[in-house]
Amino acid sequence: MNQFPLSFSLLLDPLSVIFLAVIGIVSIPSAIFSAGYLQGAYTRNKIVFGGVLFCAFVLSMAAVVVARNLIVFLIAWEVMSLLSYFFVVFDEHERSVKAGTIYIVMTHIGTAFIIAAFLILYAYTGSFDILAVKQACVTLPPDKKNITFLLLLVGFGTKAGIVPLHLWLPYAHPQAPSHVSSVMSGVMIKTAIYGILRFVIFTLGVGEWWWGNLVLILGSISCLAGVMYALMEHDIKKLLAYHSVENIGIILLGVGASMMFVKLHMQSLAVLAMIAGIYHLINHAIFKSLLFLCSGSVYKATGLRNIEKLGGLIKTMPFTAAAFLAGAMAISAIPPLNGFISEWLTLQSLFLGALHAGSSVKVLLSLYAAALALTGGLAAACFVKAFGVTFLAMPRSEKAKEAQEVPWSMRFPMLFMALLTIVFGLGAAPVITFLTRAAAFVIGVDPYGMSFTLNNFTLMPQYSTGIFLSSPLIAAVIALTVLVATVTLYFIYGQSKVTRDRTWGCGYYNLDHRTEYTSTGFSKPFRIAFSFFLRPYRKTEMIKDTSYFVKSYKYEVYTTSIFKEYLYKSTLRLVLKIAKTLRRIQPGSIHLYLAYIFVTILALIIFLNR
Amino acid sequence: MKIVLLLLQTIVIVLLSPLVSGIIRKIKNDIRMRKGASVLQPYYTLLKLFHKEEVVSEHSSWIFRCTPYVVLSSTTAASLLVPALLPGVSLDGMGDFVVLIMLLALGRFFLALSGLDAGSAFGGMGSSREMFISSLAEPVALLSVFAVALSRESTSLNVIGASPAIYLSSLIAAVSLFIVTLAETSRLPVDNQETHLELTMVHEAMLLEYSGRSLALIELASHIKQIIFFSLLALIIFPFGQPVSAGIVPVFSALSFYAFKLLAVGFAVAILEVSVAKMRLFRVADLLALALAIAVIAVVVSALGL
């Protein structure tokens, strides 16, 4: 083993640089936020411990994206998983321990698949160096390529939270302290996308047409399932965690389309789809960490995560509310913020792909685009619910009534991230110019002659179709119309006379928070329309004083996770059954064990002297 | 020149939009053998509301106050994308059809938030239902325009409007887009503009707290949204646009042709509205699922090159 190839050289190419930038953009505001967030909530020792862990966690993520050696990558990957586990169990109560256990088991199953894939690669290429493996992969037989791809997809998919491997994500992310949730959702699950880009597309090379299609299918399922579960959630952090599943799906739609176009020989479209995927990845990192930081502020101010008990915070916490609104609009793909740009790019690359592909692919790609559009609509509904119930109208509990705005050290990171959602929306053109190089690098094509600036959106000559997008123009038109409307009305009718009065309640003037619309009520139409997927059931309990007068009424509604119910429970049952069978060979009798040893030695002697 | 024409077109669309609602109401009343209000009634209503003072709920926030302006401006911005009146005249540098859908989503997002803002159960119910219906309508709208765009090789509405050919797929897509139009413009059988019964209204419930100038702005935005969808339908069903040359006569003929197209779509809507009953909310999901199926058929037909 003298030639064990472990080198610590780094890999700093356009792909790594983008991920390093994302890690920086998210981690630094989160770290600043943590100072105010942890203050007073934990003991001093624990705060220091948390700070050290956080730094190590960020470093391990950076190591993951710059590792040049497969072994070094795996070590960094494991360190990252373990450190994030410590944050999941940071609060040390029963729920976090349970969440942590689910997380650590799932993530290790994922790592096992990655190791298997790496071993196949090593067996065929004889090297652990990424660039050497890449060169040798050209001659890899197709069936080995397919197996390696599937192993990598499952392995990284577990970390990314692709449905149905997403099970751990809504447990683990909300349990960590909010600034860590922000990094976990914003960046850590993106390292899995990095893995797919680096090892599947860059190193292995897209082998077959169906690879891209499989990723597209998984992407569509993830985004639809993620957003539907999010709609049913009342825990603000769990809701955001489910939206991470959704957004990973949207990123995969871009990545999968790119993989498909590579095989259909549409190089410039492949680059465009890859740009869309990476752009959405950056955007999601920005707005998701923003939203998690805001939810952290709300938790800090009220001690509540259940939005059914919140409300009216826009008056007491105006900065947090404004920041959350920016994040909510960005994640709902509302122009001119950043989520809008990347969803538009994804839709557009699906459309242009459909335009130039064969007829069956046309229909497929259109369906993926429809899935994305449905996701966008549902996400908007979900964030109307999340923002409306949390921040608007009347407070629904005493704690929400007494909320105070968080200190400036927590406001600044949120406002900074909110500003970034605007910057990445309006300044899309330079970002895309920058991303073109990275996207072309991942796919391995020369971007020369492809221009994808957003202000003058043109593809290669044969694809030019007169499609433009200019987010600054949109912002300008909206601002101008508001100005024209306000000024015209002011000059014709003067200042609007406004009277403040009670909300109309059909003549009933004692409206309080109990007459407000709840989050459960808001999502009811969705629960019923998608009942085939959500499987809702309810428990009601009525206590009567007399036969006419109802004293109290209890109503609880639940949804069933079909993945957990049918996929995981049956797998778990199978595993337990096998374990029970295998237990028979270990009955605790020392004689039997001695017999095992004797038989083994005998077998070895025979085997070795053959 | 183009900027002037664009401004002119936008002004015409904004000023004309209440008239379309008035005409539809008139047609409906004529069919029902009622006398009905004048076709100018929407204008009277708007002018009256602009004068009136506003009553704003004491529980509401700045979201409630700025929503009318956001809704109006986003809808007007969306109308800039449609080469409605004059073929080839639209702000296509701003975006394509997808941007149009997303701009409308901006207005709807704020409207739904302001529905929740006053803390009344009606507003919340309206918001919830509006978001429910629109989130189902959005993929249908996108898919049907995709079907049209596939045969015309661009999602740019300018390119779609400039192509004179009629495809079978476009006609099928127009059916599903028509259903979306009913949903988006709160028409029967999805919503009923004429009722103010709390349990049946969707869009109106969301606006219940608005009054005075704010209400007028939102109503104007609804009229504009309606004319956008009608123009889109007209663009797909009657693709006979010729680039206009300067001069009074061509512009006038373009104007009258546009009026004819709007009337045709409006007439269809009016006939449908008097002949169907309102659906239960959860039946609307079925209707939109049907529309989605039609849109998929349109895409398949379009993929076959028809």
PDB file of C-alpha atoms in Angstrom, chain B residues 12 35 92 115 117 159 189 219 234 257:
ATOM      1  CA  VAL B  12     -56.363  52.883 -24.883  1.00  0.00           C
ATOM      2  CA  LYS B  35     -82.947  46.499 -18.956  1.00  0.00           C
ATOM      3  CA  ASP B  92     -41.101  42.743 -25.583  1.00  0.00           C
ATOM      4  CA  GLY B 115     -57.136  40.045   2.318  1.00  0.00           C
ATOM      5  CA  ASP B 117     -54.391  41.959   6.721  1.00  0.00           C
ATOM      6  CA  VAL B 159     -43.700  36.773 -32.287  1.00  0.00           C
ATOM      7  CA  PRO B 189     -68.765  29.114 -13.170  1.00  0.00           C
ATOM      8  CA  GLU B 219     -61.293  47.413  -9.700  1.00  0.00           C
ATOM      9  CA  ALA B 234     -57.912  37.144 -29.452  1.00  0.00           C
ATOM     10  CA  PHE B 257     -60.548  45.134 -35.651  1.00  0.00           C
TER      11      PHE B 257
END
